[in-house]
Coordinates of C-alpha atoms and ligand atoms in Angstrom, one line a residue:
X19 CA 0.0 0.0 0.0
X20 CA 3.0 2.4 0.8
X21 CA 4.0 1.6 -3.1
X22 CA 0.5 2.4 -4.2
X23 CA 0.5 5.6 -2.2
X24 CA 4.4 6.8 -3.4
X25 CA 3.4 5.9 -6.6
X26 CA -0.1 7.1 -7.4
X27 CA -0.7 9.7 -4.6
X28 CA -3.2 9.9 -1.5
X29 CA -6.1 7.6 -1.3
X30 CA -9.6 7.8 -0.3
X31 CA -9.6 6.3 4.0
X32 CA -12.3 4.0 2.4
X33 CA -9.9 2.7 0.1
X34 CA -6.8 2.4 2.8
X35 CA -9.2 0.7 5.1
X36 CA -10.3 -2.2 2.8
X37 CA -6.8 -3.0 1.7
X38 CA -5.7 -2.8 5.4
X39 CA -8.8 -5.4 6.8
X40 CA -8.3 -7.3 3.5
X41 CA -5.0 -8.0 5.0
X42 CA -5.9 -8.1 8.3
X43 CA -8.8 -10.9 8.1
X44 CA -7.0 -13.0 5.3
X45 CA -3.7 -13.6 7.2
X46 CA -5.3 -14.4 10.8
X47 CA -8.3 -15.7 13.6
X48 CA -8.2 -12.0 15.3
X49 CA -10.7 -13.2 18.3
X50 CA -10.8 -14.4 21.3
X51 CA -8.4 -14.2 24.3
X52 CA -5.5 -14.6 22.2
X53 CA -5.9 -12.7 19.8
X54 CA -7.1 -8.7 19.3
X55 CA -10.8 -8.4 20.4
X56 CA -13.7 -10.9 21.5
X57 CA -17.4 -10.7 20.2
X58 CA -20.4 -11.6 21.7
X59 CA -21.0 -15.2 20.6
X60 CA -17.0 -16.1 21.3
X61 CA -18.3 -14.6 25.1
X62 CA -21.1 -17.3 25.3
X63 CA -23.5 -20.1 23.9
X64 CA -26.7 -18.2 24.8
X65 CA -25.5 -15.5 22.1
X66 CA -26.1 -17.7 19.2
X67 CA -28.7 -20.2 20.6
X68 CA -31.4 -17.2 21.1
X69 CA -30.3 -15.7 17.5
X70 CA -31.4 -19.6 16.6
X71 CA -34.4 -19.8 18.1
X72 CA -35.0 -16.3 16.9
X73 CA -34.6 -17.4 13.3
X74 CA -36.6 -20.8 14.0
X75 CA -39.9 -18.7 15.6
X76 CA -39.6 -16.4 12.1
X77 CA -39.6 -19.8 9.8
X78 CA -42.6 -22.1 11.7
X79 CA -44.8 -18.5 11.6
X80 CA -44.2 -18.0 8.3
X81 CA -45.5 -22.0 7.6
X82 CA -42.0 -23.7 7.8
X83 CA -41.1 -23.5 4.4
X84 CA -37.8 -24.6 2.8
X85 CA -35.5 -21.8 3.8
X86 CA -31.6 -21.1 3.7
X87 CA -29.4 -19.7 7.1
X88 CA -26.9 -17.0 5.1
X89 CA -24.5 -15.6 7.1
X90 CA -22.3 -12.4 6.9
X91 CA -18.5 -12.3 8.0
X92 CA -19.1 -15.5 10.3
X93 CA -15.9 -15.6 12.0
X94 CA -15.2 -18.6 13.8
X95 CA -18.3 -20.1 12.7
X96 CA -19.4 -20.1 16.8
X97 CA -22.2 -18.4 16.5
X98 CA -24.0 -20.4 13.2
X99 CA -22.6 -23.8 15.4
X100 CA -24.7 -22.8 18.4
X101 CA -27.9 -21.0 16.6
X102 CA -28.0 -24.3 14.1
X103 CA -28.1 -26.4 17.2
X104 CA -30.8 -24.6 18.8
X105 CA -32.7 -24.2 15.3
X106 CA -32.5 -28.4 15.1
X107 CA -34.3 -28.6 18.4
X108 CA -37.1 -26.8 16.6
X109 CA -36.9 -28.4 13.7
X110 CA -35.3 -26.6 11.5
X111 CA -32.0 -28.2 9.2
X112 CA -30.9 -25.3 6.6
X113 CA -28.7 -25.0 4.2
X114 CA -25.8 -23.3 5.1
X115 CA -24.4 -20.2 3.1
X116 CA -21.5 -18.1 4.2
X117 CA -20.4 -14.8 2.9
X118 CA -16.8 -14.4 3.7
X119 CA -13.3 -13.6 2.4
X120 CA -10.5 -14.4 4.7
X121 CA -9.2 -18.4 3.9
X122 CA -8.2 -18.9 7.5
X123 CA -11.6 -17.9 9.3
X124 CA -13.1 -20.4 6.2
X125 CA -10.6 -22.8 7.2
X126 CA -11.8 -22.4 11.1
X127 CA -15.6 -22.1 10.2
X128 CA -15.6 -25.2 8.4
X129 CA -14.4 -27.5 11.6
X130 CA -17.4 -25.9 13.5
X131 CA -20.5 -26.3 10.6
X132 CA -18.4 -28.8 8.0
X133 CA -21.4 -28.6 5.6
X134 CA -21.7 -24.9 5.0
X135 CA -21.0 -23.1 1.4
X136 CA -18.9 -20.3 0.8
X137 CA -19.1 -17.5 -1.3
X138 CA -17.2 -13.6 -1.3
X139 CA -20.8 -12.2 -1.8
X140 CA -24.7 -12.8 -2.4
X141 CA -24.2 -13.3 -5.9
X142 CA -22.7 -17.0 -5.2
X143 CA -26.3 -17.9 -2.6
X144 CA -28.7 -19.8 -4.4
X145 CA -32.2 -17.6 -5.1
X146 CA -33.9 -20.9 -4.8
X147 CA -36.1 -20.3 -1.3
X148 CA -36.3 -17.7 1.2
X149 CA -33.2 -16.7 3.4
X150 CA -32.3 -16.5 7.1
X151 CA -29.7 -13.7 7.3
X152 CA -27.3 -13.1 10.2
X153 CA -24.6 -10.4 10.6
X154 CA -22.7 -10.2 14.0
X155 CA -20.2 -7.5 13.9
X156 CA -20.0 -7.2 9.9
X157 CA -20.9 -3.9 9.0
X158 CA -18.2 -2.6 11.3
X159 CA -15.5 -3.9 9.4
X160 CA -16.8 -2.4 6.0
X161 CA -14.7 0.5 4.8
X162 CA -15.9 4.1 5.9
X163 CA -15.4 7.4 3.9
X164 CA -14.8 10.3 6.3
X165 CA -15.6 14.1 5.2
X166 CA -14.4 16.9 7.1
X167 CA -15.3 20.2 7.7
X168 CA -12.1 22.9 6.8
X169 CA -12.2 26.8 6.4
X170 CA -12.6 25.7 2.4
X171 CA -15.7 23.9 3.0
X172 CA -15.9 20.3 3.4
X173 CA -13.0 17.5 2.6
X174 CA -12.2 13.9 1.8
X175 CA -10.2 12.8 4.3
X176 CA -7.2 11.4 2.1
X177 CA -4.2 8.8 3.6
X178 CA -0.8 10.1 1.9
X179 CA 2.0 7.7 3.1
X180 CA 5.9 9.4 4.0
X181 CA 8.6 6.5 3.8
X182 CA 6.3 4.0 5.7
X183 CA 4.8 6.3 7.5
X184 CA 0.7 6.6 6.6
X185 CA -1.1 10.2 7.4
X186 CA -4.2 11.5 7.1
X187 CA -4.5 14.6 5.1
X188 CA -7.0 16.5 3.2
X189 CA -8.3 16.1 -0.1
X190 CA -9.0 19.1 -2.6
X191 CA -12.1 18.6 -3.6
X192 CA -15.7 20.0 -2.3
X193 CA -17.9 18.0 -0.7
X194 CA -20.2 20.6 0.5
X195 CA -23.5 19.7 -2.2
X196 CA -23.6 16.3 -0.3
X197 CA -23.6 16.9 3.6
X198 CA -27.2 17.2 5.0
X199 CA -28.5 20.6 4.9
X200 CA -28.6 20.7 9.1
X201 CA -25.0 19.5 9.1
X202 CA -23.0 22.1 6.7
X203 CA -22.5 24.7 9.4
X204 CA -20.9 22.3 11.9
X205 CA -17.7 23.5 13.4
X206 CA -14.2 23.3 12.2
X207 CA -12.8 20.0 11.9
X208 CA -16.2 17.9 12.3
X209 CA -16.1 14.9 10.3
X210 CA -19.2 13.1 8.6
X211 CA -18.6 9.1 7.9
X212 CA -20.5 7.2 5.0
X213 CA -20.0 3.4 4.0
X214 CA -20.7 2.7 0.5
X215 CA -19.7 -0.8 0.7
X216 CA -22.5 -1.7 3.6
X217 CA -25.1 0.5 1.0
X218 CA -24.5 -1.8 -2.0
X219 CA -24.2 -4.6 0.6
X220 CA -27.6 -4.0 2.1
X221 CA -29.6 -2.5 -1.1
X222 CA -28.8 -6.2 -2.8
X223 CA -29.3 -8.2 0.9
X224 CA -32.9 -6.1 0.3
X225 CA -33.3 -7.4 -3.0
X226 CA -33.0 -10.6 -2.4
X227 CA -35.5 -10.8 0.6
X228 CA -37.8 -8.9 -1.7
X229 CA -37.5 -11.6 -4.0
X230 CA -37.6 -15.1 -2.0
X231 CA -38.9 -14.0 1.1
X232 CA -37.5 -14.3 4.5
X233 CA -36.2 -12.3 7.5
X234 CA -32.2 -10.5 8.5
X235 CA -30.9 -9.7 11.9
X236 CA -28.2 -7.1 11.8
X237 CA -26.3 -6.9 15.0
X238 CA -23.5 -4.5 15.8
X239 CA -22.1 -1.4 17.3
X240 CA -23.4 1.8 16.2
X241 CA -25.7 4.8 16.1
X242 CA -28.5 7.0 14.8
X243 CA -27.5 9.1 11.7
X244 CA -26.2 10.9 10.0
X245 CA -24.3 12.5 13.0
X246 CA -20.9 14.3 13.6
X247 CA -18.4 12.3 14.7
X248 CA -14.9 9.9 14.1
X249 CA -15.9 6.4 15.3
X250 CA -12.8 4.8 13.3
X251 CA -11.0 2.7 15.4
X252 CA -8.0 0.5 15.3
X253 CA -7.8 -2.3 18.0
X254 CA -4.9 -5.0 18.3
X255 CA -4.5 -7.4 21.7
X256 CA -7.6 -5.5 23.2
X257 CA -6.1 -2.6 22.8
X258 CA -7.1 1.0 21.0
X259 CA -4.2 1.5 18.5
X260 CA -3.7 4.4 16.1
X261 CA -5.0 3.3 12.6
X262 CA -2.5 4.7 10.7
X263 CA 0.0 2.6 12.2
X264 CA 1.1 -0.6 10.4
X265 CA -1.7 -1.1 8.2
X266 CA -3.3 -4.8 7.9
X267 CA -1.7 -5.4 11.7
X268 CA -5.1 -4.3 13.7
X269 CA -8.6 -4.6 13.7
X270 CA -10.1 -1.2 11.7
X271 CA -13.5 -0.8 11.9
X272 CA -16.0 1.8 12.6
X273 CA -19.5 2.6 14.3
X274 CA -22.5 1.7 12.3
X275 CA -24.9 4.0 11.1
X276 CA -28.5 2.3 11.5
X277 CA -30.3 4.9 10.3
X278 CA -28.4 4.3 7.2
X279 CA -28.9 0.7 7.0
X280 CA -33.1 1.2 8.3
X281 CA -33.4 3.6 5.0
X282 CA -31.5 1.6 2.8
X283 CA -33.6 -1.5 3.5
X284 CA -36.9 0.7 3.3
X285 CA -36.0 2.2 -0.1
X286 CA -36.3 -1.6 -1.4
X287 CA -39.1 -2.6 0.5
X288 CA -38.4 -4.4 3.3
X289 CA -39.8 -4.0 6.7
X290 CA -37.4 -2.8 9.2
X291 CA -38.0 -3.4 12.9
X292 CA -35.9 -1.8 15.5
X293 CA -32.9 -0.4 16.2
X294 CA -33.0 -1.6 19.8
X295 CA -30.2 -2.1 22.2
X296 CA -28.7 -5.7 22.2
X297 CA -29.5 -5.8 25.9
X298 CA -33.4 -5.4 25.5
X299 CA -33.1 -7.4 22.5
X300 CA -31.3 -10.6 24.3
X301 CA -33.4 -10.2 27.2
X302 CA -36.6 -9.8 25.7
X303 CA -35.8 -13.5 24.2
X304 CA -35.2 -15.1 27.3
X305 CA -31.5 -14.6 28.0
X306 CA -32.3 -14.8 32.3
X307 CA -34.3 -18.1 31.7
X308 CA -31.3 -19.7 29.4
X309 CA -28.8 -18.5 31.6
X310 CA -30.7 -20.2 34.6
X311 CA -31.3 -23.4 33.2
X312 CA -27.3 -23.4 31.9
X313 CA -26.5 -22.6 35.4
X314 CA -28.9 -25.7 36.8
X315 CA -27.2 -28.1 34.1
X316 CA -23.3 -27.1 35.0
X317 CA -23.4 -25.6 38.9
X318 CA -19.4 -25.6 38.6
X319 CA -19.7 -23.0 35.6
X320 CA -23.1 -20.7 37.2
X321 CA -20.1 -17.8 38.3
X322 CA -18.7 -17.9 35.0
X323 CA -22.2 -17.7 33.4
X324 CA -23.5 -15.3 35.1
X325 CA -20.4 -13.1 34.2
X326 CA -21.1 -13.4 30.3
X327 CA -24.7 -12.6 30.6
X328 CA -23.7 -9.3 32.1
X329 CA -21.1 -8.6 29.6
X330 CA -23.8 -9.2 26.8
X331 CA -26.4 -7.4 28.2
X332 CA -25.3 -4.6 30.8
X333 CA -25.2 -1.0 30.1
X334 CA -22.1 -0.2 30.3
X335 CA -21.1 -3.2 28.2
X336 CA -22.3 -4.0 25.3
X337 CA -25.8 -4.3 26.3
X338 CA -26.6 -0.3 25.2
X339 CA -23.9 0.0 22.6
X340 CA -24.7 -2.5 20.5
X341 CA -28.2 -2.3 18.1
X342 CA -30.5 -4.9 17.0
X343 CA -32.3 -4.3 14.0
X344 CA -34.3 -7.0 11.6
X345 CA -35.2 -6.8 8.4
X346 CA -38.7 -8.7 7.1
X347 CA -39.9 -9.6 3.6
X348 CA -43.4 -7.9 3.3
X349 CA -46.3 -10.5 4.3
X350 CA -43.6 -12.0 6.8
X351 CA -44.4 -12.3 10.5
X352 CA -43.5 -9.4 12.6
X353 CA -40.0 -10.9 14.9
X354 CA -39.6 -11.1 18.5
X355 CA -37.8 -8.8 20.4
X356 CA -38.4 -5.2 19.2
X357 CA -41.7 -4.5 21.0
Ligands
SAH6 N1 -19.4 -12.5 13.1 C1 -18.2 -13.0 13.7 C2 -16.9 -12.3 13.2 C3 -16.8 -10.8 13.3 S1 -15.3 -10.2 12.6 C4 -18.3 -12.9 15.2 O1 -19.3 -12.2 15.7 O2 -17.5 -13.4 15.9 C5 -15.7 -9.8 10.9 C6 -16.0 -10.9 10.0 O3 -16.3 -10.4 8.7 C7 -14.8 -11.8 9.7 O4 -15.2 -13.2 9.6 C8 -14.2 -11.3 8.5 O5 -13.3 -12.1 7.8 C9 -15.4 -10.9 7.7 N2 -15.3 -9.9 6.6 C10 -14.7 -8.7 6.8 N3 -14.8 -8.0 5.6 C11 -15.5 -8.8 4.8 C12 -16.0 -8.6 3.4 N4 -15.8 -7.5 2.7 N5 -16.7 -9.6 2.9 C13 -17.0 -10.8 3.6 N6 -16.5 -11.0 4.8 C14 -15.8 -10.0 5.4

C-alpha cells in the first residue's frame, strides 16, 4: 500500500481501510483471548442459541417453508454452530451459506459447521427459497469514507504515506452539495462518515429478501445518523491502536450508522424493525431463563455464566452500545424482540 500511495498519490480512507482489513482478516483468527478483540457469541453459547431460536420462531410462523441460514462475516463459525443447534431442536435443518473472504476464518468455520457453502458475496447464494440472514459484527468492518469540515468547505479525508509512514491529510475537492442541509454549518474540523460498501451490501441483501422471502438480523455497534463524529477505530491485543500505524496489523472498523442501514432496507421494500439495544433485544428473548437453566445443568460454571450474561447485556457493556435491527420480507411475520 506504501508503493501504491508513493506511486499514485493519497487515497480515499475507504480505500486504505479495505486493503488494510483485507489484509488483516486474510492472514489471521483476530478473536478471542488470544488474539485482538472478542465478540459476543466467542463470550457465550446463549449469544447464538437465542439468534437460533429467533430465526426458528420467524420460519414455523411463516409456515416452515424450505429456507436457507446466510450468514455475513461468520468468524469462527461459533455463533452459526450454536444458533443451528438450537434451530435443530425446533426443527429446523438449513442449508448453510457463508459470505466471507478471509481463507483462514473459512478454514476455522468449516471445523465448526463442516457442511456450510462459501461464497465472497450474495451473488454466489442460491435464489432458490427464502433466506435466514445473520450479521454479527459485519458492518463494522466495511470501509468508511470520512468528510471533514475545513475553512474551504468540506474535505475527503485522504491517507498520503511518508517513507512507511501513513497520514491522514486532506483532499481538494468540495464536498459541500452532499452533507445534510442541518450539518454544513458544523464546526471546524467535524467529520461526517458514510460506507458505501455496507449500502450496495444491504440494497442487494434487500433485493434478495424482496424476491424469496425471509427475515435478516443485523447486529453491531453503532448509532442514529447521519451524525458528527470519528468512530474509526483501530484495536490490536484488546487494545485501541492508532490506525494509521502498520496497516493490515489491527482490527479497523467503525460505528454503524442504522439509520443508514433502516433507510437503505426501506428504499427496497423491506420492513425494518428496531434499532433496539442488544441488551433489550437478548433479554426480551429469554436470555435470564437460558442463563438459569445453563447454570442448573453445570453448577461448577453458574459464576462464570453469570459473568457473560452481564457482559452481553449490561449498560455499560455491550448491552446499550450494540443495536439490533431486523429486516422482514413484506407478508412476513412481525419478529420477537423489538416490541
Ligand atoms: N461475526 C463474527 C466475526 C466478526 S469479525 C463474530 O461475531 O465473531 C468480521 C468478519 O467479517 C470476519 O469473519 C471477516 O473475515 C469478515 N469480513 C470482513 N470484511 C468482509 C467482506 N468485505 N466480505 C466478507 N466478509 C468479510
Amino acid at each position: 500500500m506504501a508503493r501504491a500511495i508513493t506511486l499514485a498519490g493519497p487515497i480515499p480512507l475507504s480505500q486504505y481501510m479495505g486493503a488494510a482489513n483485507a489484509h488483516y482478516y486474510a492472514t489471521r483468527d483476530p478473536l478471542g483471548e488470544r488474539g485482538d478483540f472478542t465478540t459476543a457469541p466467542e463470550i457465550s453459547q446463549m449469544f447464538g442459541e437465542l439468534i437460533g431460536l429467533w430465526l426458528a420462531d420467524m420460519w414455523d410462523r411463516a409456515g416452515r417453508p424450505a429456507a436457507r441460514y446466510v450468514e455475513f462475516g461468520p468468524g469462527r463459525g461459533t455463533l452459526a454452530a450454536d444458533a443451528l443447534r438450537a434451530m435443530a431442536k425446533a426443527g429446523l435443518e438449513p442449508p448453510v451459506n457463508f459470505v466471507e473472504t478471509s481463507p483462514v476464518l473459512r478454514a476455522s468455520q468449516a471445523e465448526r459447521v463442516p457442511h456450510a457453502e462459501w461464497s465472497l458475496d450474495l451473488i454466489g447464494v442460491e435464489e432458490d427459497m427464502p433466506l435466514l440472514v445473520v450479521a454479527n459484527e459485519f458492518f463494522d468492518a466495511l470501509p468508511i469514507r470520512q468528510l471533514v469540515k475545513t475553512d474551504m468547505g468540506w474535505r475527503e479525508r485522504l491517507v498520503a504515506c511518508q517513507d512507511t509512514l501513513f497520514l491522514p491529510i486532506v483532499g481538494d475537492r468540495g464536498f459541500d452539495q452532499i452533507i445534510p442541509q442541518h450539518l454544513r454549518d458544523a464546526e471546524f474540523g467535524s467529520i461526517l462518515e458514510t460506507s458505501p460498501p455496507t449500502v450496495a451490501i444491504l440494497r442487494a441483501l434487500a433485493k434478495r429478501l424482496l424476491e424469496q422471502g425471509g427475515a435478516a438480523l443485523i447486529i453491531d455497534y453503532g448509532y442514529e445518523g447521519p451524525a458528527i463524529g470519528d468512530t474509526l477505530q483501530a484495536v490490536r491485543g484488546h487494545e485501541y491502536v492508532n490506525p494509521f500505524d502498520q496497516p493490515g496489523e489491527a482490527d479497523l472498523t467503525a460505528h454503524v450508522d442504522f439509520a443508514t442501514l433502516k433507510e437503505a432496507a426501506e428504499v427496497e421494500g423491506l420492513v425494518v424493525h428496531g434499532p433496539v439495544t442488544q441488551g433489550a433485544f437478548l433479554k426480551a428473548l429469554g436470555i435470564d431463563a437460558r442463563a438459569d437453566s445453563l447454570s442448573r445443568a453445570h453448577p461448577d460454571r453458574a459464576p462464570s455464566i453469570a459473568l457473560d450474561r452481564e457482559r452481553l447485556v449490561d449498560d455499560e457493556q455491550m448491552g446499550e452500545l450494540f443495536k439490533v435491527i431486523a429486516l422482514t420480507a413484506p407478508g412476513w411475520p412481525a419478529p420477537e424482540g423489538f416490541r
